[in-house]
């Protein structure tokens, strides 16, 4: 099973780096956006503020998910991470709606001032910083199998896209093509909505106990089938709990085996699955005699 303490420490480290970076970027974008008369950069600054909120949610959800199982939550609290990720997706949706609305209003009203050169520099810096954060966060998220961190990484990437749009919009406005600024904002809003949809789809599937990849089921089935005394393995179910899985399966054994012998085979199946699959936290094995199964 995944080491919760080291997993949280890694998540906390990257999340604090993200929080500090997003705070500095948000302040810089909004301040320079106002100073350089760039509505695109101001909007991008508020997008960075939403990144700050999402990173805080990631920290809280991962911390809560590492809480040990108790009487009221016998399977643990790992699904808190998926809940936190869903909240992050909702923040992305709201961000996209407000950014898209402002961009459409600007496009309709043609109320766009020519932004200053400083706005271009800040947008460029933001692209570099957010891409670095994306690559670092996605790397850690995949290594520790954290859906919340992976979702936060995609939030960084969406912010990088937002900064790219701001860069082109600012450059276009300075060259006389003022419509490019709000048009790019609409495109970015749609991209953010797509990211939010993908996150919601993935985490909702986990919360509804959707079946994991077929390859995972096949791997566990093969482990159980190799145990001496197991005639067949069927009705294997997997449930995701954060980075871990809970396994339910049925095995078939010979009729003449005693209850103790059948129990011992089931214990071997359980121990081998947990030993060979680091992300499996619990296994429930039901034993059927051969005559009943047939």
mmCIF file of C-alpha atoms in Angstrom:
data_model
loop_
_atom_site.group_PDB
_atom_site.id
_atom_site.type_symbol
_atom_site.label_atom_id
_atom_site.label_comp_id
_atom_site.label_asym_id
_atom_site.label_seq_id
_atom_site.Cartn_x
_atom_site.Cartn_y
_atom_site.Cartn_z
ATOM 1 C CA UNK A 1 0.000 0.000 0.000
ATOM 2 C CA UNK A 2 1.149 3.545 -0.747
ATOM 3 C CA UNK A 3 3.096 5.201 2.121
ATOM 4 C CA UNK A 4 0.675 7.924 3.246
ATOM 5 C CA UNK A 5 3.251 9.948 5.203
ATOM 6 C CA UNK A 6 5.829 10.278 2.403
ATOM 7 C CA UNK A 7 3.027 10.781 -0.111
ATOM 8 C CA UNK A 8 1.637 13.717 1.863
ATOM 9 C CA UNK A 9 5.113 15.213 2.358
ATOM 10 C CA UNK A 10 5.755 15.202 -1.399
ATOM 11 C CA UNK A 11 2.294 16.636 -2.070
ATOM 12 C CA UNK A 12 2.805 19.334 0.555
ATOM 13 C CA UNK A 13 6.181 20.345 -0.881
ATOM 14 C CA UNK A 14 4.966 20.828 -4.465
ATOM 15 C CA UNK A 15 1.704 22.420 -3.285
ATOM 16 C CA UNK A 16 3.532 25.032 -1.199
ATOM 17 C CA UNK A 17 5.782 25.832 -4.177
ATOM 18 C CA UNK A 18 2.656 26.199 -6.335
ATOM 19 C CA UNK A 19 0.940 28.365 -3.729
ATOM 20 C CA UNK A 20 3.894 30.748 -3.444
ATOM 21 C CA UNK A 21 4.324 30.944 -7.237
ATOM 22 C CA UNK A 22 0.628 31.567 -7.870
ATOM 23 C CA UNK A 23 0.475 34.269 -5.189
ATOM 24 C CA UNK A 24 3.404 36.155 -6.719
ATOM 25 C CA UNK A 25 2.064 35.714 -10.267
ATOM 26 C CA UNK A 26 -1.455 36.830 -9.325
ATOM 27 C CA UNK A 27 -0.213 40.006 -7.619
ATOM 28 C CA UNK A 28 2.202 40.752 -10.475
ATOM 29 C CA UNK A 29 -0.384 40.167 -13.228
ATOM 30 C CA UNK A 30 -3.135 42.225 -11.602
ATOM 31 C CA UNK A 31 -0.800 45.099 -10.658
ATOM 32 C CA UNK A 32 0.911 45.265 -14.069
ATOM 33 C CA UNK A 33 -2.422 44.653 -15.825
ATOM 34 C CA UNK A 34 -3.903 47.744 -14.157
ATOM 35 C CA UNK A 35 -0.718 49.783 -14.649
ATOM 36 C CA UNK A 36 -0.331 48.764 -18.335
ATOM 37 C CA UNK A 37 -4.084 48.895 -19.148
ATOM 38 C CA UNK A 38 -4.332 45.201 -20.082
ATOM 39 C CA UNK A 39 -7.733 43.629 -19.404
ATOM 40 C CA UNK A 40 -6.376 40.281 -20.635
ATOM 41 C CA UNK A 41 -3.580 40.300 -18.050
ATOM 42 C CA UNK A 42 -5.945 41.360 -15.255
ATOM 43 C CA UNK A 43 -8.256 38.447 -16.137
ATOM 44 C CA UNK A 44 -5.232 36.137 -16.232
ATOM 45 C CA UNK A 45 -4.280 37.406 -12.777
ATOM 46 C CA UNK A 46 -7.656 36.391 -11.389
ATOM 47 C CA UNK A 47 -7.162 33.005 -13.044
ATOM 48 C CA UNK A 48 -3.960 32.695 -10.994
ATOM 49 C CA UNK A 49 -5.991 33.543 -7.876
ATOM 50 C CA UNK A 50 -8.222 30.556 -8.655
ATOM 51 C CA UNK A 51 -5.029 28.473 -8.870
ATOM 52 C CA UNK A 52 -4.207 29.534 -5.315
ATOM 53 C CA UNK A 53 -7.609 28.350 -4.116
ATOM 54 C CA UNK A 54 -7.283 25.034 -5.948
ATOM 55 C CA UNK A 55 -3.825 24.380 -4.482
ATOM 56 C CA UNK A 56 -5.155 24.971 -0.957
ATOM 57 C CA UNK A 57 -7.969 22.490 -1.676
ATOM 58 C CA UNK A 58 -5.421 19.945 -2.927
ATOM 59 C CA UNK A 59 -3.401 20.298 0.290
ATOM 60 C CA UNK A 60 -6.459 19.899 2.524
ATOM 61 C CA UNK A 61 -7.925 16.959 0.596
ATOM 62 C CA UNK A 62 -4.643 15.017 0.472
ATOM 63 C CA UNK A 63 -4.019 15.668 4.177
ATOM 64 C CA UNK A 64 -7.529 14.479 5.069
ATOM 65 C CA UNK A 65 -7.203 11.428 2.793
ATOM 66 C CA UNK A 66 -4.195 10.209 4.833
ATOM 67 C CA UNK A 67 -6.275 10.063 8.044
ATOM 68 C CA UNK A 68 -6.331 6.437 9.281
ATOM 69 C CA UNK A 69 -9.513 4.362 9.106
ATOM 70 C CA UNK A 70 -11.874 4.680 12.062
ATOM 71 C CA UNK A 71 -15.170 3.238 13.308
ATOM 72 C CA UNK A 72 -17.254 5.454 11.025
ATOM 73 C CA UNK A 73 -14.913 5.122 8.011
ATOM 74 C CA UNK A 74 -13.631 1.519 8.101
ATOM 75 C CA UNK A 75 -12.211 1.728 4.564
ATOM 76 C CA UNK A 76 -10.250 4.906 5.312
ATOM 77 C CA UNK A 77 -10.561 8.456 4.001
ATOM 78 C CA UNK A 78 -8.743 8.199 0.657
ATOM 79 C CA UNK A 79 -11.808 9.245 -1.340
ATOM 80 C CA UNK A 80 -11.486 12.721 0.201
ATOM 81 C CA UNK A 81 -8.859 13.332 -2.467
ATOM 82 C CA UNK A 82 -11.369 12.649 -5.249
ATOM 83 C CA UNK A 83 -13.898 14.951 -3.556
ATOM 84 C CA UNK A 84 -11.282 17.705 -3.342
ATOM 85 C CA UNK A 85 -10.426 17.186 -7.001
ATOM 86 C CA UNK A 86 -14.092 17.581 -7.921
ATOM 87 C CA UNK A 87 -14.190 20.903 -6.062
ATOM 88 C CA UNK A 88 -11.097 21.957 -8.013
ATOM 89 C CA UNK A 89 -12.906 21.106 -11.268
ATOM 90 C CA UNK A 90 -15.878 23.255 -10.209
ATOM 91 C CA UNK A 91 -13.483 26.169 -9.554
ATOM 92 C CA UNK A 92 -12.095 25.687 -13.062
ATOM 93 C CA UNK A 93 -15.605 25.741 -14.535
ATOM 94 C CA UNK A 94 -16.485 28.964 -12.696
ATOM 95 C CA UNK A 95 -13.170 30.518 -13.755
ATOM 96 C CA UNK A 96 -13.846 29.597 -17.391
ATOM 97 C CA UNK A 97 -17.385 31.016 -17.254
ATOM 98 C CA UNK A 98 -16.275 34.378 -15.833
ATOM 99 C CA UNK A 99 -13.263 34.657 -18.147
ATOM 100 C CA UNK A 100 -15.404 33.740 -21.151
ATOM 101 C CA UNK A 101 -18.120 36.202 -20.169
ATOM 102 C CA UNK A 102 -15.649 39.077 -19.786
ATOM 103 C CA UNK A 103 -13.970 38.200 -23.084
ATOM 104 C CA UNK A 104 -17.295 38.088 -24.949
ATOM 105 C CA UNK A 105 -18.359 41.426 -23.451
ATOM 106 C CA UNK A 106 -15.075 43.026 -24.538
ATOM 107 C CA UNK A 107 -15.430 41.514 -28.001
ATOM 108 C CA UNK A 108 -18.989 42.822 -28.289
ATOM 109 C CA UNK A 109 -18.344 46.291 -26.884
ATOM 110 C CA UNK A 110 -14.916 46.748 -28.513
ATOM 111 C CA UNK A 111 -13.887 48.547 -25.329
ATOM 112 C CA UNK A 112 -10.181 47.692 -25.443
ATOM 113 C CA UNK A 113 -7.265 49.978 -24.616
ATOM 114 C CA UNK A 114 -3.803 49.479 -26.054
ATOM 115 C CA UNK A 115 -1.808 47.691 -23.330
ATOM 116 C CA UNK A 116 1.698 48.681 -22.278
ATOM 117 C CA UNK A 117 4.881 46.751 -23.046
ATOM 118 C CA UNK A 118 5.257 45.597 -19.430
ATOM 119 C CA UNK A 119 2.127 43.467 -19.844
ATOM 120 C CA UNK A 120 3.854 41.477 -22.604
ATOM 121 C CA UNK A 121 6.846 40.733 -20.365
ATOM 122 C CA UNK A 122 4.690 39.554 -17.454
ATOM 123 C CA UNK A 123 2.588 37.302 -19.705
ATOM 124 C CA UNK A 124 5.775 35.722 -21.082
ATOM 125 C CA UNK A 125 7.199 35.147 -17.586
ATOM 126 C CA UNK A 126 3.885 33.594 -16.523
ATOM 127 C CA UNK A 127 3.965 31.109 -19.418
ATOM 128 C CA UNK A 128 7.441 29.892 -18.425
ATOM 129 C CA UNK A 129 6.665 29.644 -14.693
ATOM 130 C CA UNK A 130 3.331 27.848 -15.210
ATOM 131 C CA UNK A 131 4.834 25.357 -17.667
ATOM 132 C CA UNK A 132 7.606 24.528 -15.180
ATOM 133 C CA UNK A 133 4.992 24.089 -12.427
ATOM 134 C CA UNK A 134 2.906 21.875 -14.721
ATOM 135 C CA UNK A 135 5.813 19.567 -15.558
ATOM 136 C CA UNK A 136 6.991 19.311 -11.945
ATOM 137 C CA UNK A 137 3.500 18.772 -10.511
ATOM 138 C CA UNK A 138 2.430 16.202 -13.125
ATOM 139 C CA UNK A 139 5.669 14.274 -12.528
ATOM 140 C CA UNK A 140 5.096 14.097 -8.754
ATOM 141 C CA UNK A 141 1.369 13.454 -9.180
ATOM 142 C CA UNK A 142 1.945 10.449 -11.432
ATOM 143 C CA UNK A 143 4.737 9.110 -9.224
ATOM 144 C CA UNK A 144 2.584 9.071 -6.084
ATOM 145 C CA UNK A 145 -0.638 8.375 -8.020
ATOM 146 C CA UNK A 146 -2.422 11.507 -6.785
ATOM 147 C CA UNK A 147 -5.465 12.512 -8.824
ATOM 148 C CA UNK A 148 -5.642 15.816 -6.947
ATOM 149 C CA UNK A 149 -2.062 16.752 -7.847
ATOM 150 C CA UNK A 150 -2.542 15.643 -11.455
ATOM 151 C CA UNK A 151 -5.668 17.798 -11.659
ATOM 152 C CA UNK A 152 -3.768 20.725 -10.138
ATOM 153 C CA UNK A 153 -1.045 20.205 -12.755
ATOM 154 C CA UNK A 154 -3.632 20.513 -15.519
ATOM 155 C CA UNK A 155 -4.837 23.690 -13.818
ATOM 156 C CA UNK A 156 -1.281 25.037 -14.154
ATOM 157 C CA UNK A 157 -1.299 24.093 -17.841
ATOM 158 C CA UNK A 158 -4.653 25.824 -18.372
ATOM 159 C CA UNK A 159 -3.185 28.939 -16.731
ATOM 160 C CA UNK A 160 -0.216 28.719 -19.118
ATOM 161 C CA UNK A 161 -2.682 28.604 -22.033
ATOM 162 C CA UNK A 162 -4.437 31.599 -20.521
ATOM 163 C CA UNK A 163 -1.128 33.476 -20.402
ATOM 164 C CA UNK A 164 -0.369 32.495 -24.007
ATOM 165 C CA UNK A 165 -3.724 33.915 -25.047
ATOM 166 C CA UNK A 166 -3.021 37.053 -23.022
ATOM 167 C CA UNK A 167 0.381 37.355 -24.720
ATOM 168 C CA UNK A 168 -1.101 37.109 -28.216
ATOM 169 C CA UNK A 169 -3.989 39.356 -27.261
ATOM 170 C CA UNK A 170 -1.698 42.028 -25.835
ATOM 171 C CA UNK A 171 0.618 41.803 -28.849
ATOM 172 C CA UNK A 172 -2.354 41.959 -31.226
ATOM 173 C CA UNK A 173 -3.819 44.975 -29.440
ATOM 174 C CA UNK A 174 -0.473 46.791 -29.626
ATOM 175 C CA UNK A 175 -0.336 46.055 -33.375
ATOM 176 C CA UNK A 176 -3.844 47.403 -33.903
ATOM 177 C CA UNK A 177 -5.772 44.101 -33.931
ATOM 178 C CA UNK A 178 -7.700 44.772 -30.752
ATOM 179 C CA UNK A 179 -10.230 41.949 -31.313
ATOM 180 C CA UNK A 180 -7.493 39.309 -30.804
ATOM 181 C CA UNK A 181 -7.357 39.943 -27.057
ATOM 182 C CA UNK A 182 -10.978 39.031 -26.200
ATOM 183 C CA UNK A 183 -11.129 36.343 -28.911
ATOM 184 C CA UNK A 184 -8.141 34.577 -27.377
ATOM 185 C CA UNK A 185 -9.879 34.841 -23.999
ATOM 186 C CA UNK A 186 -12.901 32.949 -25.340
ATOM 187 C CA UNK A 187 -10.659 30.178 -26.690
ATOM 188 C CA UNK A 188 -8.869 29.877 -23.344
ATOM 189 C CA UNK A 189 -12.198 29.684 -21.488
ATOM 190 C CA UNK A 190 -13.231 26.763 -23.708
ATOM 191 C CA UNK A 191 -9.905 25.001 -23.093
ATOM 192 C CA UNK A 192 -10.324 25.412 -19.334
ATOM 193 C CA UNK A 193 -13.848 23.960 -19.553
ATOM 194 C CA UNK A 194 -12.444 20.929 -21.400
ATOM 195 C CA UNK A 195 -9.846 20.355 -18.669
ATOM 196 C CA UNK A 196 -12.541 20.673 -15.971
ATOM 197 C CA UNK A 197 -14.782 18.178 -17.790
ATOM 198 C CA UNK A 198 -11.973 15.607 -18.033
ATOM 199 C CA UNK A 199 -11.192 15.988 -14.320
ATOM 200 C CA UNK A 200 -14.854 15.636 -13.300
ATOM 201 C CA UNK A 201 -15.291 12.599 -15.527
ATOM 202 C CA UNK A 202 -12.277 10.831 -14.023
ATOM 203 C CA UNK A 203 -12.956 11.561 -10.341
ATOM 204 C CA UNK A 204 -16.708 10.968 -10.579
ATOM 205 C CA UNK A 205 -15.952 7.552 -12.066
ATOM 206 C CA UNK A 206 -13.847 6.779 -8.991
ATOM 207 C CA UNK A 207 -16.474 8.077 -6.543
ATOM 208 C CA UNK A 208 -19.088 5.885 -8.247
ATOM 209 C CA UNK A 209 -16.767 2.861 -7.900
ATOM 210 C CA UNK A 210 -16.224 2.612 -11.646
ATOM 211 C CA UNK A 211 -14.167 -0.345 -12.821
ATOM 212 C CA UNK A 212 -10.430 0.397 -13.229
ATOM 213 C CA UNK A 213 -8.414 -0.533 -16.316
ATOM 214 C CA UNK A 214 -8.859 -4.091 -17.590
ATOM 215 C CA UNK A 215 -5.096 -4.666 -17.318
ATOM 216 C CA UNK A 216 -5.250 -4.227 -13.531
ATOM 217 C CA UNK A 217 -8.054 -6.783 -13.221
ATOM 218 C CA UNK A 218 -6.133 -9.267 -15.391
ATOM 219 C CA UNK A 219 -2.942 -8.850 -13.332
ATOM 220 C CA UNK A 220 -4.719 -9.631 -10.054
ATOM 221 C CA UNK A 221 -6.653 -12.534 -11.590
ATOM 222 C CA UNK A 222 -3.386 -14.143 -12.768
ATOM 223 C CA UNK A 223 -1.837 -13.807 -9.297
ATOM 224 C CA UNK A 224 -4.814 -15.529 -7.650
ATOM 225 C CA UNK A 225 -5.014 -18.261 -10.314
ATOM 226 C CA UNK A 226 -1.375 -19.279 -9.701
ATOM 227 C CA UNK A 227 -1.988 -20.158 -6.040
ATOM 228 C CA UNK A 228 -1.935 -23.908 -5.408
ATOM 229 C CA UNK A 229 -5.448 -25.241 -4.835
ATOM 230 C CA UNK A 230 -7.245 -22.515 -6.793
ATOM 231 C CA UNK A 231 -9.272 -24.051 -9.632
ATOM 232 C CA UNK A 232 -10.867 -20.849 -10.912
ATOM 233 C CA UNK A 233 -11.070 -17.111 -10.171
ATOM 234 C CA UNK A 234 -14.190 -15.099 -11.006
ATOM 235 C CA UNK A 235 -16.343 -12.082 -10.136
ATOM 236 C CA UNK A 236 -13.287 -9.931 -9.354
ATOM 237 C CA UNK A 237 -14.170 -6.358 -8.390
ATOM 238 C CA UNK A 238 -11.859 -3.397 -7.804
ATOM 239 C CA UNK A 239 -12.648 -0.138 -6.028
ATOM 240 C CA UNK A 240 -10.382 2.901 -6.116
ATOM 241 C CA UNK A 241 -9.579 4.638 -2.833
ATOM 242 C CA UNK A 242 -7.248 7.505 -3.701
ATOM 243 C CA UNK A 243 -3.989 5.902 -4.845
ATOM 244 C CA UNK A 244 -5.013 2.462 -3.570
ATOM 245 C CA UNK A 245 -7.454 -0.321 -4.429
ATOM 246 C CA UNK A 246 -9.732 -2.653 -2.505
ATOM 247 C CA UNK A 247 -10.202 -6.073 -4.134
ATOM 248 C CA UNK A 248 -13.183 -8.428 -3.900
ATOM 249 C CA UNK A 249 -12.972 -11.790 -5.666
ATOM 250 C CA UNK A 250 -14.246 -15.352 -5.593
ATOM 251 C CA UNK A 251 -12.140 -18.489 -5.928
ATOM 252 C CA UNK A 252 -13.141 -22.094 -6.607
ATOM 253 C CA UNK A 253 -11.523 -24.987 -4.698
ATOM 254 C CA UNK A 254 -12.023 -28.764 -4.590
ATOM 255 C CA UNK A 255 -15.093 -30.099 -2.768
ATOM 256 C CA UNK A 256 -13.168 -32.399 -0.416
ATOM 257 C CA UNK A 257 -11.130 -29.606 1.155
ATOM 258 C CA UNK A 258 -11.905 -28.748 4.765
ATOM 259 C CA UNK A 259 -13.000 -25.279 5.829
ATOM 260 C CA UNK A 260 -9.543 -24.669 7.296
ATOM 261 C CA UNK A 261 -7.815 -25.738 4.055
ATOM 262 C CA UNK A 262 -10.070 -23.471 1.998
ATOM 263 C CA UNK A 263 -9.383 -20.628 4.420
ATOM 264 C CA UNK A 264 -5.613 -21.144 4.131
ATOM 265 C CA UNK A 265 -5.805 -20.974 0.329
ATOM 266 C CA UNK A 266 -7.814 -17.744 0.583
ATOM 267 C CA UNK A 267 -5.163 -16.288 2.923
ATOM 268 C CA UNK A 268 -2.436 -17.155 0.397
ATOM 269 C CA UNK A 269 -4.410 -15.444 -2.363
ATOM 270 C CA UNK A 270 -4.816 -12.334 -0.213
ATOM 271 C CA UNK A 271 -1.164 -12.150 0.858
ATOM 272 C CA UNK A 272 0.196 -12.700 -2.673
ATOM 273 C CA UNK A 273 -2.027 -10.009 -4.187
ATOM 274 C CA UNK A 274 -1.018 -7.459 -1.532
ATOM 275 C CA UNK A 275 2.650 -8.463 -1.834
ATOM 276 C CA UNK A 276 2.753 -8.209 -5.642
ATOM 277 C CA UNK A 277 0.447 -5.197 -6.047
ATOM 278 C CA UNK A 278 1.810 -2.281 -4.009
ATOM 279 C CA UNK A 279 -1.345 -0.203 -4.514
ATOM 280 C CA UNK A 280 -3.750 -2.827 -3.091
ATOM 281 C CA UNK A 281 -4.696 -2.055 0.538
ATOM 282 C CA UNK A 282 -7.216 -4.825 1.217
ATOM 283 C CA UNK A 283 -8.468 -8.081 -0.337
ATOM 284 C CA UNK A 284 -11.697 -9.923 0.392
ATOM 285 C CA UNK A 285 -11.725 -13.548 -0.848
ATOM 286 C CA UNK A 286 -14.895 -15.653 -1.040
ATOM 287 C CA UNK A 287 -14.352 -19.424 -1.341
ATOM 288 C CA UNK A 288 -16.725 -21.616 -3.390
ATOM 289 C CA UNK A 289 -16.575 -25.439 -3.620
ATOM 290 C CA UNK A 290 -16.245 -26.783 -7.169
ATOM 291 C CA UNK A 291 -19.653 -28.509 -7.225
ATOM 292 C CA UNK A 292 -21.511 -25.315 -6.242
ATOM 293 C CA UNK A 293 -19.657 -23.207 -8.820
ATOM 294 C CA UNK A 294 -20.432 -25.631 -11.649
#
